[in-house]
Short mmCIF file of C-alpha atoms in Angstrom, two decimals:
data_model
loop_
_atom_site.label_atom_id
_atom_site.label_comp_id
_atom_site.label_asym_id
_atom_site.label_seq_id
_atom_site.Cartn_x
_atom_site.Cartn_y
_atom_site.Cartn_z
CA UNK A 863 0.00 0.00 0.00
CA UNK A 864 3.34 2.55 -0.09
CA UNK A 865 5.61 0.92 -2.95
CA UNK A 866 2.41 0.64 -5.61
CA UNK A 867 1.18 4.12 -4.89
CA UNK A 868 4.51 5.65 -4.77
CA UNK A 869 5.14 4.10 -8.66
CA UNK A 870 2.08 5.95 -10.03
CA UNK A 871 -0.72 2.80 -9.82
CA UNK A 872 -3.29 3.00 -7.71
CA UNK A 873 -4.52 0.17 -5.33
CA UNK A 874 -7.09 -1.22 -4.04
CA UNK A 875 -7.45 -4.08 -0.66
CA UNK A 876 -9.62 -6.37 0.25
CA UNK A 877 -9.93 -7.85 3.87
CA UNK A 878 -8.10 -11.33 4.17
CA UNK A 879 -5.56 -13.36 6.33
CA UNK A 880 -3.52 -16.14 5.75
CA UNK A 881 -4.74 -19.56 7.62
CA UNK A 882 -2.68 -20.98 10.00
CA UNK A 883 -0.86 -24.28 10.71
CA UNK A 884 -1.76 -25.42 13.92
CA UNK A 885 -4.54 -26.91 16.13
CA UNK A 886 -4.27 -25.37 19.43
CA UNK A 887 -7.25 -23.08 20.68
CA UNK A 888 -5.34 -19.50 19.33
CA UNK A 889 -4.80 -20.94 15.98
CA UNK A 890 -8.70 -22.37 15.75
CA UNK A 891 -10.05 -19.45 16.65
CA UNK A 892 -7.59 -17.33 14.14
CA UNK A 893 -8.94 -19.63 10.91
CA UNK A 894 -12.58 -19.22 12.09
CA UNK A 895 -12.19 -15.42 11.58
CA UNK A 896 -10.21 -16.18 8.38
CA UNK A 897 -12.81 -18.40 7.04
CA UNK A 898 -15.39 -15.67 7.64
CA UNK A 899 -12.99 -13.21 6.05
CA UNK A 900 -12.55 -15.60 2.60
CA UNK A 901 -16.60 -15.28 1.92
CA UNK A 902 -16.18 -11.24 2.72
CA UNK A 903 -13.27 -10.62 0.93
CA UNK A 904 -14.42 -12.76 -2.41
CA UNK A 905 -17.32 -10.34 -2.35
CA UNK A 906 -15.29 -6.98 -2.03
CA UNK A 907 -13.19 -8.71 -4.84
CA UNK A 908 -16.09 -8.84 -7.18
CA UNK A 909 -17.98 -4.95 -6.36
CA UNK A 910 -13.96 -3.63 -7.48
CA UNK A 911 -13.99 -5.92 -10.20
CA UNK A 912 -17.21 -5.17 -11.68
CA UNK A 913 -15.97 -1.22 -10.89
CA UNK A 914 -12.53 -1.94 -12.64
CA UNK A 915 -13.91 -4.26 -15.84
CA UNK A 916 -10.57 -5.90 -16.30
CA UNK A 917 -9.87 -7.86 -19.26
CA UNK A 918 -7.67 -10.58 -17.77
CA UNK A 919 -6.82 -10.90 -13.56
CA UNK A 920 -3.41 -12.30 -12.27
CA UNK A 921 -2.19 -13.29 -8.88
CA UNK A 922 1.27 -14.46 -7.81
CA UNK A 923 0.51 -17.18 -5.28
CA UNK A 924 0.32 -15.59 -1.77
CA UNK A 925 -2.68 -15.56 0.50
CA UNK A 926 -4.36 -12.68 -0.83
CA UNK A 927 -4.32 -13.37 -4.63
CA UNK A 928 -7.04 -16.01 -3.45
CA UNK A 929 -10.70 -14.10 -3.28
CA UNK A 930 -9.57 -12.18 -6.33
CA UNK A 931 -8.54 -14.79 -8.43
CA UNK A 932 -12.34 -16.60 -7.64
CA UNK A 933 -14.22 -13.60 -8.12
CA UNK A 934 -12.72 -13.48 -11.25
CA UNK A 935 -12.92 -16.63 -12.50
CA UNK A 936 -16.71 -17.00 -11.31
CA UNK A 937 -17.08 -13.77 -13.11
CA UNK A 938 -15.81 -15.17 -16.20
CA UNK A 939 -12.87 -13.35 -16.45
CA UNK A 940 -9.70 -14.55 -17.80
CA UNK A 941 -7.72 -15.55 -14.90
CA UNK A 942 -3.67 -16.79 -14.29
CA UNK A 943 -2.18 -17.53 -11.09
CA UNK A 944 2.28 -17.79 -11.03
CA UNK A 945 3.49 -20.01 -8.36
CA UNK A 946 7.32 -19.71 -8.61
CA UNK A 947 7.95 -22.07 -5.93
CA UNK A 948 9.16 -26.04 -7.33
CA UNK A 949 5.82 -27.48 -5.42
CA UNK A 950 2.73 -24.76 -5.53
CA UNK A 951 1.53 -23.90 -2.18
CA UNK A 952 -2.40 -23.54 -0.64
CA UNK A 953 -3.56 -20.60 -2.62
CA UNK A 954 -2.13 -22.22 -6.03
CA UNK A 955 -3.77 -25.86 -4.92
CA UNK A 956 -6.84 -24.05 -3.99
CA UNK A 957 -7.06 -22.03 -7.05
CA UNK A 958 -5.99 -24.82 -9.24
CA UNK A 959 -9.45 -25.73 -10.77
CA UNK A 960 -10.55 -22.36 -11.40
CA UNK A 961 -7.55 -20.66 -13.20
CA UNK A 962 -7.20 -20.31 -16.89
CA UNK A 963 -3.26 -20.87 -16.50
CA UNK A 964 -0.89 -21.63 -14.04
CA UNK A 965 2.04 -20.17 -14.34
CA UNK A 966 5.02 -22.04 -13.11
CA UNK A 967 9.19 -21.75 -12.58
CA UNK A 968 10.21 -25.26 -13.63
CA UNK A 969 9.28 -28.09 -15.69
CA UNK A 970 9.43 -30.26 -12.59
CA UNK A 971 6.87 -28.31 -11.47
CA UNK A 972 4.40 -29.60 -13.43
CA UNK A 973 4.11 -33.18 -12.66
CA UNK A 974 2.93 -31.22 -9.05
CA UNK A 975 -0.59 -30.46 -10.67
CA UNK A 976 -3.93 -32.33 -11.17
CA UNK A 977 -4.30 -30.42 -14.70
CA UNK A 978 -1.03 -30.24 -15.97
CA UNK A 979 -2.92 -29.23 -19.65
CA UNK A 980 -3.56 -25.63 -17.80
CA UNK A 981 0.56 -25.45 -16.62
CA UNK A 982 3.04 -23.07 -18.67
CA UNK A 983 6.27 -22.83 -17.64
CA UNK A 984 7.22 -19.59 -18.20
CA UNK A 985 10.22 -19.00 -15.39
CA UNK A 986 10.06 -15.97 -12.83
CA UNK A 987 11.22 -12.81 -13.60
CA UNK A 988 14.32 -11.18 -12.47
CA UNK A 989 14.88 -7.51 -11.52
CA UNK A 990 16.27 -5.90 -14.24
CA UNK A 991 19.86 -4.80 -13.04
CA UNK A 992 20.66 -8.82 -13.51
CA UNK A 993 19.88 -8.49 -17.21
CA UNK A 994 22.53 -6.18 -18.13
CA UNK A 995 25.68 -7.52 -16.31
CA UNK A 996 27.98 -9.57 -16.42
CA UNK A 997 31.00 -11.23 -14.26
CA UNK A 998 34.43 -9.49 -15.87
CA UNK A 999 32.21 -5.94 -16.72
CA UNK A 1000 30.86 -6.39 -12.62
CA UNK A 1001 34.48 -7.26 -11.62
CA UNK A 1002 35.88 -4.24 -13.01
CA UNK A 1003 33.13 -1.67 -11.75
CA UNK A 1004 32.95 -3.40 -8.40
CA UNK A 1005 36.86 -2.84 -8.11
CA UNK A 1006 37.47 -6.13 -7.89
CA UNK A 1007 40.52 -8.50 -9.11
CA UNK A 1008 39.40 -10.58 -12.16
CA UNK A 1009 41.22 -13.65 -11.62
CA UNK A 1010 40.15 -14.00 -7.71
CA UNK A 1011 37.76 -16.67 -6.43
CA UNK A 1012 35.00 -14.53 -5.05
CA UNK A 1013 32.18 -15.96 -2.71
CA UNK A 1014 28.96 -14.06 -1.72
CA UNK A 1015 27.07 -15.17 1.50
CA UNK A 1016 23.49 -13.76 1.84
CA UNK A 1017 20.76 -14.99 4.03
CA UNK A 1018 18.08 -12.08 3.43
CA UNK A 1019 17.95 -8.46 4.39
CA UNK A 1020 17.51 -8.60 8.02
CA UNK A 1021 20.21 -12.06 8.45
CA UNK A 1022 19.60 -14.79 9.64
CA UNK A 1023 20.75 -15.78 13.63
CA UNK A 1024 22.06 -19.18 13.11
CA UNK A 1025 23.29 -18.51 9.86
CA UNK A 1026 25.34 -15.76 11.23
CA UNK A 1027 27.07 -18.02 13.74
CA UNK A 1028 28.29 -20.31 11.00
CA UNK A 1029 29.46 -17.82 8.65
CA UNK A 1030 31.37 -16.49 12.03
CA UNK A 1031 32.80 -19.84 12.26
CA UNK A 1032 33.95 -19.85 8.18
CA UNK A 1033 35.42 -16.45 8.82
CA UNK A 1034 37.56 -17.34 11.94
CA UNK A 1035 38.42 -20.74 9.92
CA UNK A 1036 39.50 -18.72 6.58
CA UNK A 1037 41.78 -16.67 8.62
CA UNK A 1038 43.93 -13.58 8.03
CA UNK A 1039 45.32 -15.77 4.97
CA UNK A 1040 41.90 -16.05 3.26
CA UNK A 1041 42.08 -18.75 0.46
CA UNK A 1042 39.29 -17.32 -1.63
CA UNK A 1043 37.52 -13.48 -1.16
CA UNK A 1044 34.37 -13.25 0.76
CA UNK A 1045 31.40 -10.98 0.99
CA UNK A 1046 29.05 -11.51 3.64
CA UNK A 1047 26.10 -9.14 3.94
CA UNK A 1048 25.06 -10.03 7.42
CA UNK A 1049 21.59 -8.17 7.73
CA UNK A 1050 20.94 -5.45 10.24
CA UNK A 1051 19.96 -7.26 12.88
CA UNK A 1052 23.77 -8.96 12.90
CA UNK A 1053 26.14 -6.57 11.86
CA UNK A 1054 27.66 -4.98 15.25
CA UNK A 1055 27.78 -8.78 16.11
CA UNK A 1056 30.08 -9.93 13.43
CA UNK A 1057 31.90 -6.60 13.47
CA UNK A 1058 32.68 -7.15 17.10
CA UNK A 1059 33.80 -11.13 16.52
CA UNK A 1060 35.75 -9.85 14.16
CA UNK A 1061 37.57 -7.36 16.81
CA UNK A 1062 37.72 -9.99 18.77
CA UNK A 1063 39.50 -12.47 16.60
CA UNK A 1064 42.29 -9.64 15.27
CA UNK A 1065 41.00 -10.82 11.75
CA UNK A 1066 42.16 -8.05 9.59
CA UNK A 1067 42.42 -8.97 6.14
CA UNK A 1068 41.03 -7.50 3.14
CA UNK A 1069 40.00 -10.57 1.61
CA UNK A 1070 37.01 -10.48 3.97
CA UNK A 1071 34.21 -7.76 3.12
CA UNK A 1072 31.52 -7.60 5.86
CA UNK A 1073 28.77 -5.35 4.72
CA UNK A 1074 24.85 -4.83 6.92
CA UNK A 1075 23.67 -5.10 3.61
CA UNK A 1076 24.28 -4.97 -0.20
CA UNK A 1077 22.36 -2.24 -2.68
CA UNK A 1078 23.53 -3.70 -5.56
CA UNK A 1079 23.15 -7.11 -5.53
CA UNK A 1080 22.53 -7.86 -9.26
CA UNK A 1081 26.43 -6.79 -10.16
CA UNK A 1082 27.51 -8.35 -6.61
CA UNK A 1083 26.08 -11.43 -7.21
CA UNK A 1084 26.97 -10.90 -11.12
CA UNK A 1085 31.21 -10.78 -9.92
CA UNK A 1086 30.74 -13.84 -7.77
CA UNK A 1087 32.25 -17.65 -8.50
CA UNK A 1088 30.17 -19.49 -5.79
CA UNK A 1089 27.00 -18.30 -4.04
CA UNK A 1090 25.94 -19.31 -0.46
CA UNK A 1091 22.78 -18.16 0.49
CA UNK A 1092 18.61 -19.28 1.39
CA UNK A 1093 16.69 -21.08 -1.78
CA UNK A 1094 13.37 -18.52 -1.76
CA UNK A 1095 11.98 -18.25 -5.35
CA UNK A 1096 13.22 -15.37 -6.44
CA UNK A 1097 17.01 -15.96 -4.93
CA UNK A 1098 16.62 -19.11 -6.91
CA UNK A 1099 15.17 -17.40 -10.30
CA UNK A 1100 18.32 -15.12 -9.69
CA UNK A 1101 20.64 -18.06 -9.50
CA UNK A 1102 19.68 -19.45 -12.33
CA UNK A 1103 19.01 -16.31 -14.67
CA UNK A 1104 23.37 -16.16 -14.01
CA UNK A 1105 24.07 -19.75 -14.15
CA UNK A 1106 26.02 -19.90 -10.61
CA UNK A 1107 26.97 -22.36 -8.46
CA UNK A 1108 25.52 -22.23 -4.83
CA UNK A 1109 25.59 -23.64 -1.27
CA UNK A 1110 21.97 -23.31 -0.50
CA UNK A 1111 20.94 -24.37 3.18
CA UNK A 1112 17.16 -23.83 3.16
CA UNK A 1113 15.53 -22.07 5.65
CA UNK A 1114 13.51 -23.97 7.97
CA UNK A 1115 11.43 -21.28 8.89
CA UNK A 1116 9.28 -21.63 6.08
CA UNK A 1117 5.41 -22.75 5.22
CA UNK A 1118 5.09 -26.05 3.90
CA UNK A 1119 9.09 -25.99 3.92
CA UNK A 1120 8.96 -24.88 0.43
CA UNK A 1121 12.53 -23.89 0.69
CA UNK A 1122 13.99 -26.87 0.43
CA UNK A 1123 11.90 -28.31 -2.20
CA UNK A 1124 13.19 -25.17 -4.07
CA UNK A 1125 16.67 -26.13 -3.39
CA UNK A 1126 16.36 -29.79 -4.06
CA UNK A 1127 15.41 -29.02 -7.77
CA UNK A 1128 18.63 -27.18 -8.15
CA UNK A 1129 20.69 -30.23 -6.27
CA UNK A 1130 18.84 -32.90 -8.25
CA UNK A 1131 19.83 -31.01 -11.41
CA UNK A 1132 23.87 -30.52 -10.04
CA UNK A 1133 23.75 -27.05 -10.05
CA UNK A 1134 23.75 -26.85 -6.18
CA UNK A 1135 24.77 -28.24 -2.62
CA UNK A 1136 22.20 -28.38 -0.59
CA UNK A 1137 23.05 -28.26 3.22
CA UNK A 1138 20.22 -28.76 5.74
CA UNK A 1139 20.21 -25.78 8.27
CA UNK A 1140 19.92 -28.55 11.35
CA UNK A 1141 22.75 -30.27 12.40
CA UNK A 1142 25.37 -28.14 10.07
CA UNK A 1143 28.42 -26.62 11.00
CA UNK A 1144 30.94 -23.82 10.19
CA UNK A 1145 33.20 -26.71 10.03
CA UNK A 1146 31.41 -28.47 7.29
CA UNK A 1147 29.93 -25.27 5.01
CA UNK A 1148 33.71 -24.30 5.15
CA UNK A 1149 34.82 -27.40 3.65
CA UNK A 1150 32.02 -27.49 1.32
CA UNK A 1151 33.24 -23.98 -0.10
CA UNK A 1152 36.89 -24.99 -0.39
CA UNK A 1153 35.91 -28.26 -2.08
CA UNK A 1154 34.31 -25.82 -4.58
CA UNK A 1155 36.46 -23.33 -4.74
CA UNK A 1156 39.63 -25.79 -5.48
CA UNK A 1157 37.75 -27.55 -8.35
CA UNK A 1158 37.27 -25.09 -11.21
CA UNK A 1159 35.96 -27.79 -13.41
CA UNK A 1160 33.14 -28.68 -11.18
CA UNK A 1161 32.06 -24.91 -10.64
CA UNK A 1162 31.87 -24.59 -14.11
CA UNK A 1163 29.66 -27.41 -14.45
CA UNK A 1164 27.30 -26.63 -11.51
CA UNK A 1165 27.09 -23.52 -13.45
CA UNK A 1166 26.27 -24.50 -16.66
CA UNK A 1167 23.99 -27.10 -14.98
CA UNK A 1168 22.59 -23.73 -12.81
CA UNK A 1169 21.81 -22.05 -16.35
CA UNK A 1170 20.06 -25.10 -18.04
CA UNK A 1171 17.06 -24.24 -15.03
CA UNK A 1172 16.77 -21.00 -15.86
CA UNK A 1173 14.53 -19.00 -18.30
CA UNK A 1174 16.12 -15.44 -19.49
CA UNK A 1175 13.16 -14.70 -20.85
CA UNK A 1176 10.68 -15.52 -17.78
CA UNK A 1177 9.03 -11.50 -18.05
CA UNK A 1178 8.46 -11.34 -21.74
CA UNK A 1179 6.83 -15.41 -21.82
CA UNK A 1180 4.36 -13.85 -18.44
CA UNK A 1181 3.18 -10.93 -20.31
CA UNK A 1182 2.84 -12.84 -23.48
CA UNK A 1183 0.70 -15.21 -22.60
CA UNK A 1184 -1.58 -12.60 -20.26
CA UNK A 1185 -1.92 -10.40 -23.02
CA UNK A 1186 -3.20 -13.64 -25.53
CA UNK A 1187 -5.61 -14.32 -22.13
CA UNK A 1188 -6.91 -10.69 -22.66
CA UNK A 1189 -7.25 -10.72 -25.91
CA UNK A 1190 -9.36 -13.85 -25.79
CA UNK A 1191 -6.77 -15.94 -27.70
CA UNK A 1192 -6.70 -18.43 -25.21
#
């Protein structure tokens, strides 16, 4: 309700909440009022729908594309839902039936669905700074050495707690002798931390760049060799879009742990090592990293394996096939 407006479209909400996993009394109570909210919120969908008159309606897969996308459909409008998740989540399942397409990542996705004749893979778009760069021209404008091995670890914008204690551990491990460069954007939340381990352990060298967080992460993540980092949709359309290799350790914070069924398509397909959060160490993600970064022949391969998954033209194939549902050619 600030981003849209502040781009120059206006917007317009509807009263819903997300149902909850869980059966004790707090969590019953909370569906009730979200069940009641569904048959309100499918009717507010339809009195801005019949206002608005669109020719086509699109959701992307969270909680709130729901009542729209059925007011829509039982209106008889054109409708597409894009789940860019490897397995679709409740909305998607929900709105399976009624949607004109479904719009998905990968082709493994597709075996996920009880009408696969309604699937298109079409990819998921990437932000457009990753479209115009690549590694040597992102080197050079970053500053940084072009025949370096350079690896980025990212966990989100606010960090990640655990994830910050093992990347502590990797640091303190690579020492002031750093085999490889490494960036670590370590969220707001766990910057003054790291800052002050690093104090602590009279690590100094310049082959380790700790930053709260990074602006631009398209040519950052453009310069890199290896990529560490969570397996959310669009870090893994990202991943892909460049063809880089990656330590992914899902987050296991996550409905329907759709993280690591994100990550497991890229690990099935060699273009990733996936490390389970639980049990893992700084001790074993810092041998998985210099395993990597010692074996040039299997980066490249992860990488080209990385690339084979991803669609460069995810944005154009989306509006494409929306325009064809609004123009009745479907």
């Amino acid at each position: 309700t600030e981003l849209v407006p502040r781009e120059g479209y206006p917007i317009r909400t509807v009263h819903i909440a997300g149902f909850r996993r869980g059966l004790s009394p707090k969590m019953l109570v909370g569906n009730m009022k979200t069940a009641w909210l569904v048959i309100r919120s499918v009717g507010e969908a339809k009195r801005i729908l019949r206002e608005f008159r669109p020719d086509v309606a699109v959701g992307t897969g969270g909680y709130v594309c729901y009542p729209v996308l059925k007011a829509a459909a039982d209106m008889g409008i054109p409708t597409a839902v894009h789940e860019s998740n490897a397995i679709p989540g409740l909305t998607t399942r929900l709105l399976e039936g009624r949607v004109t397409r479904i719009l998905v990542g990968f082709e493994e996705s597709r075996a996920a669905y009880r009408h696969p004749e309604r699937v298109e893979v079409t990819g998921t778009p990437v932000r457009a700074g990753f479209r115009h760069t690549e590694k040597e021209r992102a080197r050079r404008e970053l500053g940084l050495p072009s025949g370096e091995r350079i690896v980025l670890a990212v966990f989100g914008s606010l960090g990640a707690g655990n994830m910050n204690r093992l990347m502590g551990d990797v640091i303190r491990l690579m020492g002031n002798d750093a085999p490889f460069r490494l960036i670590y954007a370590t969220g707001k939340r766990y910057y003054d931390e790291v800052q002050d381990m690093l104090t602590r352990s009279r690590l100094h060298s310049p082959m380790i760049d700790v930053r709260e967080y990074i602006y631009d992460m398209p040519k950052v993540m453009s310069a890199a060799d290896v990529i560490i980092c969570r397996s959310g949709a669009s870090t893994i359309s990202e991943l892909t879009y460049l063809g880089r290799p990656a330590v992914i350790v899902p987050s296991p914070n996550v409905v329907n742990d759709h993280q690591t069924k994100n990550a497991r398509v890229l690990a099935e397909a060699g273009a990733a090592v996936m490390l389970p959060e639980e049990g893992l160490t700084g001790q074993r993600l810092y041998d998985e990293l210099m395993e990597l970064v010692r074996d040039p022949r299997r980066m490249g391969e992860m990488g080209e394996a990385s690339a084979r998954l991803g669609v460069q033209d995810a944005a154009d194939r989306i509006a494409s096939l929306v325009l064809g549902l609004a123009a009745g050619k479907e």
